[in-house]
mmCIF file of C-alpha atoms in Angstrom:
data_model
loop_
_atom_site.group_PDB
_atom_site.id
_atom_site.type_symbol
_atom_site.label_atom_id
_atom_site.label_comp_id
_atom_site.label_asym_id
_atom_site.label_seq_id
_atom_site.Cartn_x
_atom_site.Cartn_y
_atom_site.Cartn_z
ATOM 1 C CA MET A 1 -15.155 56.041 48.659
ATOM 2 C CA ARG A 2 -11.619 54.908 47.998
ATOM 3 C CA TRP A 3 -13.572 52.053 45.358
ATOM 4 C CA HIS A 4 -12.948 53.139 41.545
ATOM 5 C CA LEU A 5 -15.084 51.232 39.241
ATOM 6 C CA ALA A 6 -12.699 49.634 36.702
ATOM 7 C CA HIS A 7 -13.288 46.970 33.433
ATOM 8 C CA ARG A 8 -12.111 43.137 33.290
ATOM 9 C CA ALA A 9 -9.198 43.706 31.381
ATOM 10 C CA ASP A 10 -8.274 47.473 33.423
ATOM 11 C CA LYS A 11 -4.413 47.726 32.474
ATOM 12 C CA ALA A 12 -3.684 49.566 35.616
ATOM 13 C CA CYS A 13 -5.156 46.172 37.207
ATOM 14 C CA LEU A 14 -3.660 43.327 35.574
ATOM 15 C CA PRO A 15 -0.326 43.231 38.067
ATOM 16 C CA LEU A 16 -2.065 43.157 41.600
ATOM 17 C CA ALA A 17 -4.089 40.686 39.745
ATOM 18 C CA ASP A 18 -1.429 38.757 37.956
ATOM 19 C CA ARG A 19 0.017 38.462 41.830
ATOM 20 C CA HIS A 20 -3.268 36.569 43.257
ATOM 21 C CA TYR A 21 -3.216 33.389 44.431
ATOM 22 C CA ASN A 22 -5.894 31.871 42.219
ATOM 23 C CA ARG A 23 -5.352 33.806 39.160
ATOM 24 C CA GLN A 24 -5.517 31.034 35.993
ATOM 25 C CA LYS A 25 -3.286 32.926 33.559
ATOM 26 C CA ILE A 26 -1.122 34.948 34.216
ATOM 27 C CA GLY A 27 -0.449 37.798 31.947
ATOM 28 C CA SER A 28 -3.157 37.037 29.913
ATOM 29 C CA PRO A 29 -5.091 41.090 29.103
ATOM 30 C CA GLN A 30 -8.691 39.541 30.709
ATOM 31 C CA PHE A 31 -8.596 38.586 34.530
ATOM 32 C CA VAL A 32 -12.599 37.449 35.299
ATOM 33 C CA GLN A 33 -14.378 34.834 33.721
ATOM 34 C CA PRO A 34 -16.928 35.455 31.586
ATOM 35 C CA GLY A 35 -20.176 36.979 32.795
ATOM 36 C CA ARG A 36 -21.796 39.896 35.032
ATOM 37 C CA CYS A 37 -18.756 41.552 37.020
ATOM 38 C CA VAL A 38 -17.998 44.753 38.775
ATOM 39 C CA VAL A 39 -14.570 45.233 39.257
ATOM 40 C CA LEU A 40 -12.909 47.520 41.268
ATOM 41 C CA LYS A 41 -9.976 49.322 41.148
ATOM 42 C CA ALA A 42 -7.841 51.385 44.064
ATOM 43 C CA GLU A 43 -4.647 52.518 43.895
ATOM 44 C CA SER A 44 -2.733 49.711 45.590
ATOM 45 C CA ALA A 45 -6.511 47.349 45.736
ATOM 46 C CA ILE A 46 -8.329 45.032 43.222
ATOM 47 C CA TRP A 47 -12.141 44.090 43.922
ATOM 48 C CA VAL A 48 -14.137 41.769 41.480
ATOM 49 C CA THR A 49 -17.662 40.188 42.656
ATOM 50 C CA SER A 50 -18.617 38.228 39.376
ATOM 51 C CA TRP A 51 -22.942 37.056 39.063
ATOM 52 C CA PRO A 52 -22.974 33.880 37.447
ATOM 53 C CA PHE A 53 -26.269 32.508 35.980
ATOM 54 C CA PRO A 54 -27.303 30.037 38.351
ATOM 55 C CA GLN A 55 -28.019 26.965 35.511
ATOM 56 C CA TYR A 56 -24.150 27.764 35.073
ATOM 57 C CA VAL A 57 -23.118 26.844 39.015
ATOM 58 C CA LYS A 58 -21.999 23.720 40.751
ATOM 59 C CA HIS A 59 -21.664 24.405 44.758
ATOM 60 C CA ALA A 60 -24.511 25.130 46.542
ATOM 61 C CA TRP A 61 -24.874 28.702 46.207
ATOM 62 C CA ALA A 62 -25.760 29.537 43.183
ATOM 63 C CA GLY A 63 -26.988 32.580 42.928
ATOM 64 C CA ALA A 64 -25.471 34.457 45.178
ATOM 65 C CA TRP A 65 -22.978 37.225 43.853
ATOM 66 C CA ILE A 66 -18.933 35.792 44.399
ATOM 67 C CA ASN A 67 -16.007 37.798 45.206
ATOM 68 C CA CYS A 68 -13.573 36.173 43.162
ATOM 69 C CA LEU A 69 -10.950 38.420 43.422
ATOM 70 C CA TYR A 70 -9.575 41.035 46.653
ATOM 71 C CA ARG A 71 -5.902 41.599 46.458
ATOM 72 C CA ARG A 72 -4.550 43.886 48.341
ATOM 73 C CA GLU A 73 -0.737 45.657 48.726
ATOM 74 C CA GLY A 74 -0.763 48.714 50.836
ATOM 75 C CA GLY A 75 -3.027 51.272 51.428
ATOM 76 C CA GLU A 76 -4.471 53.376 54.627
ATOM 77 C CA GLY A 77 -7.187 51.465 57.041
ATOM 78 C CA LEU A 78 -8.266 48.509 57.645
ATOM 79 C CA ALA A 79 -9.070 45.881 55.117
ATOM 80 C CA SER A 80 -12.286 45.148 56.802
ATOM 81 C CA ASP A 81 -12.889 48.267 55.481
ATOM 82 C CA TRP A 82 -12.192 47.962 52.066
ATOM 83 C CA ILE A 83 -13.904 45.278 52.137
ATOM 84 C CA ARG A 84 -17.252 47.105 53.427
ATOM 85 C CA GLU A 85 -16.998 48.956 50.751
ATOM 86 C CA ALA A 86 -16.371 46.858 47.966
ATOM 87 C CA VAL A 87 -19.429 45.164 49.122
ATOM 88 C CA ALA A 88 -21.505 49.157 49.558
ATOM 89 C CA ALA A 89 -20.020 49.805 46.244
ATOM 90 C CA THR A 90 -21.192 46.290 44.241
ATOM 91 C CA ARG A 91 -24.944 46.897 45.867
ATOM 92 C CA GLY A 92 -24.527 50.794 44.303
ATOM 93 C CA ILE A 93 -24.026 49.203 41.120
ATOM 94 C CA TRP A 94 -26.162 45.674 40.620
ATOM 95 C CA GLY A 95 -28.677 47.292 43.368
ATOM 96 C CA GLU A 96 -30.977 44.454 45.891
ATOM 97 C CA PRO A 97 -28.379 41.672 46.473
ATOM 98 C CA PRO A 98 -29.310 38.366 45.812
ATOM 99 C CA PRO A 99 -31.022 35.891 48.869
ATOM 100 C CA LEU A 100 -27.953 33.997 49.466
ATOM 101 C CA GLY A 101 -26.153 37.492 49.960
ATOM 102 C CA ILE A 102 -22.076 37.291 48.859
ATOM 103 C CA VAL A 103 -19.343 34.650 49.132
ATOM 104 C CA SER A 104 -15.547 34.024 49.072
ATOM 105 C CA PHE A 105 -13.972 30.892 48.763
ATOM 106 C CA ILE A 106 -10.580 30.950 50.303
ATOM 107 C CA ASP A 107 -7.890 28.586 49.870
ATOM 108 C CA PRO A 108 -6.588 28.172 53.443
ATOM 109 C CA LEU A 109 -3.521 26.172 52.266
ATOM 110 C CA ARG A 110 -2.379 28.891 50.041
ATOM 111 C CA VAL A 111 -3.619 31.803 52.286
ATOM 112 C CA LYS A 112 -0.757 33.020 54.727
ATOM 113 C CA PRO A 113 -2.254 33.402 58.053
ATOM 114 C CA ARG A 114 -1.855 36.299 60.428
ATOM 115 C CA LYS A 115 -1.678 36.119 63.987
ATOM 116 C CA VAL A 116 -4.806 37.620 65.798
ATOM 117 C CA ARG A 117 -4.850 37.453 69.359
ATOM 118 C CA GLY A 118 -2.135 34.702 69.887
ATOM 119 C CA ARG A 119 -3.501 32.730 67.026
ATOM 120 C CA LEU A 120 -3.041 32.132 63.768
ATOM 121 C CA ALA A 121 -6.649 32.919 61.092
ATOM 122 C CA ILE A 122 -7.272 32.867 57.988
ATOM 123 C CA GLY A 123 -10.128 35.075 57.096
ATOM 124 C CA GLU A 124 -10.050 37.602 59.827
ATOM 125 C CA SER A 125 -10.799 40.525 57.888
ATOM 126 C CA TYR A 126 -13.594 38.925 56.181
ATOM 127 C CA PHE A 127 -14.939 38.048 59.619
ATOM 128 C CA SER A 128 -14.624 41.654 60.684
ATOM 129 C CA ALA A 129 -16.385 43.078 57.438
ATOM 130 C CA GLY A 130 -19.491 41.070 58.929
ATOM 131 C CA TRP A 131 -19.095 37.760 56.747
ATOM 132 C CA ALA A 132 -19.734 34.283 58.223
ATOM 133 C CA HIS A 133 -17.385 31.141 57.699
ATOM 134 C CA VAL A 134 -20.584 28.727 56.506
ATOM 135 C CA GLY A 135 -18.880 25.774 54.707
ATOM 136 C CA TYR A 136 -16.356 24.089 52.620
ATOM 137 C CA THR A 137 -16.832 23.727 49.074
ATOM 138 C CA LYS A 138 -15.950 19.686 47.516
ATOM 139 C CA GLY A 139 -12.542 21.031 46.543
ATOM 140 C CA GLY A 140 -11.867 21.960 50.262
ATOM 141 C CA LEU A 141 -12.144 25.762 49.860
ATOM 142 C CA TRP A 142 -13.212 28.031 52.711
ATOM 143 C CA VAL A 143 -16.615 29.302 51.856
ATOM 144 C CA MET A 144 -17.102 33.036 53.607
ATOM 145 C CA GLN A 145 -20.875 34.343 53.009
ATOM 146 C CA GLN A 146 -22.248 37.540 53.971
ATOM 147 C CA THR A 147 -26.468 37.699 53.695
ATOM 148 C CA PRO A 148 -28.045 40.706 52.669
ATOM 149 C CA ASP A 149 -29.177 42.069 56.143
ATOM 150 C CA THR A 150 -25.771 42.006 57.177
ATOM 151 C CA MET A 151 -24.603 43.983 54.263
ATOM 152 C CA PRO A 152 -23.484 47.767 54.177
ATOM 153 C CA LEU A 153 -25.989 49.343 52.473
ATOM 154 C CA ALA A 154 -25.337 50.734 48.861
ATOM 155 C CA GLU A 155 -22.694 54.084 47.899
ATOM 156 C CA CYS A 156 -21.735 54.969 44.732
#
């Protein structure tokens, strides 16, 4: 397992978190919203899964785990493998996932597409990791989802 458990104010994670496009307050000591979270770090990457209480969520995937931050700046292997391992580690910590599984919101205007088989693609690493594009938020973000039946098994 390349991921190691960290916390919402881990100083080693701050530079990577500050360079993520959805960062609200660059330089703030905490880089995760209030509530339940799993923060995973590696030498060149950070992954955050949050689990907000459904009553405080205003989107259609209330109750799902949310991958609210994934940034990788190097390291060996495919990004899809890193994603699969992060989901497996999250399951190892939290146990059985909620019925809606895990979702991630991608801003197609802020993510640089990469060429895959001759076409520009966004979210290709998530697709390769077993996620599916399931819709859009009211604000136009792509919603990627992985349901419990397609998730990797728990790993610690």
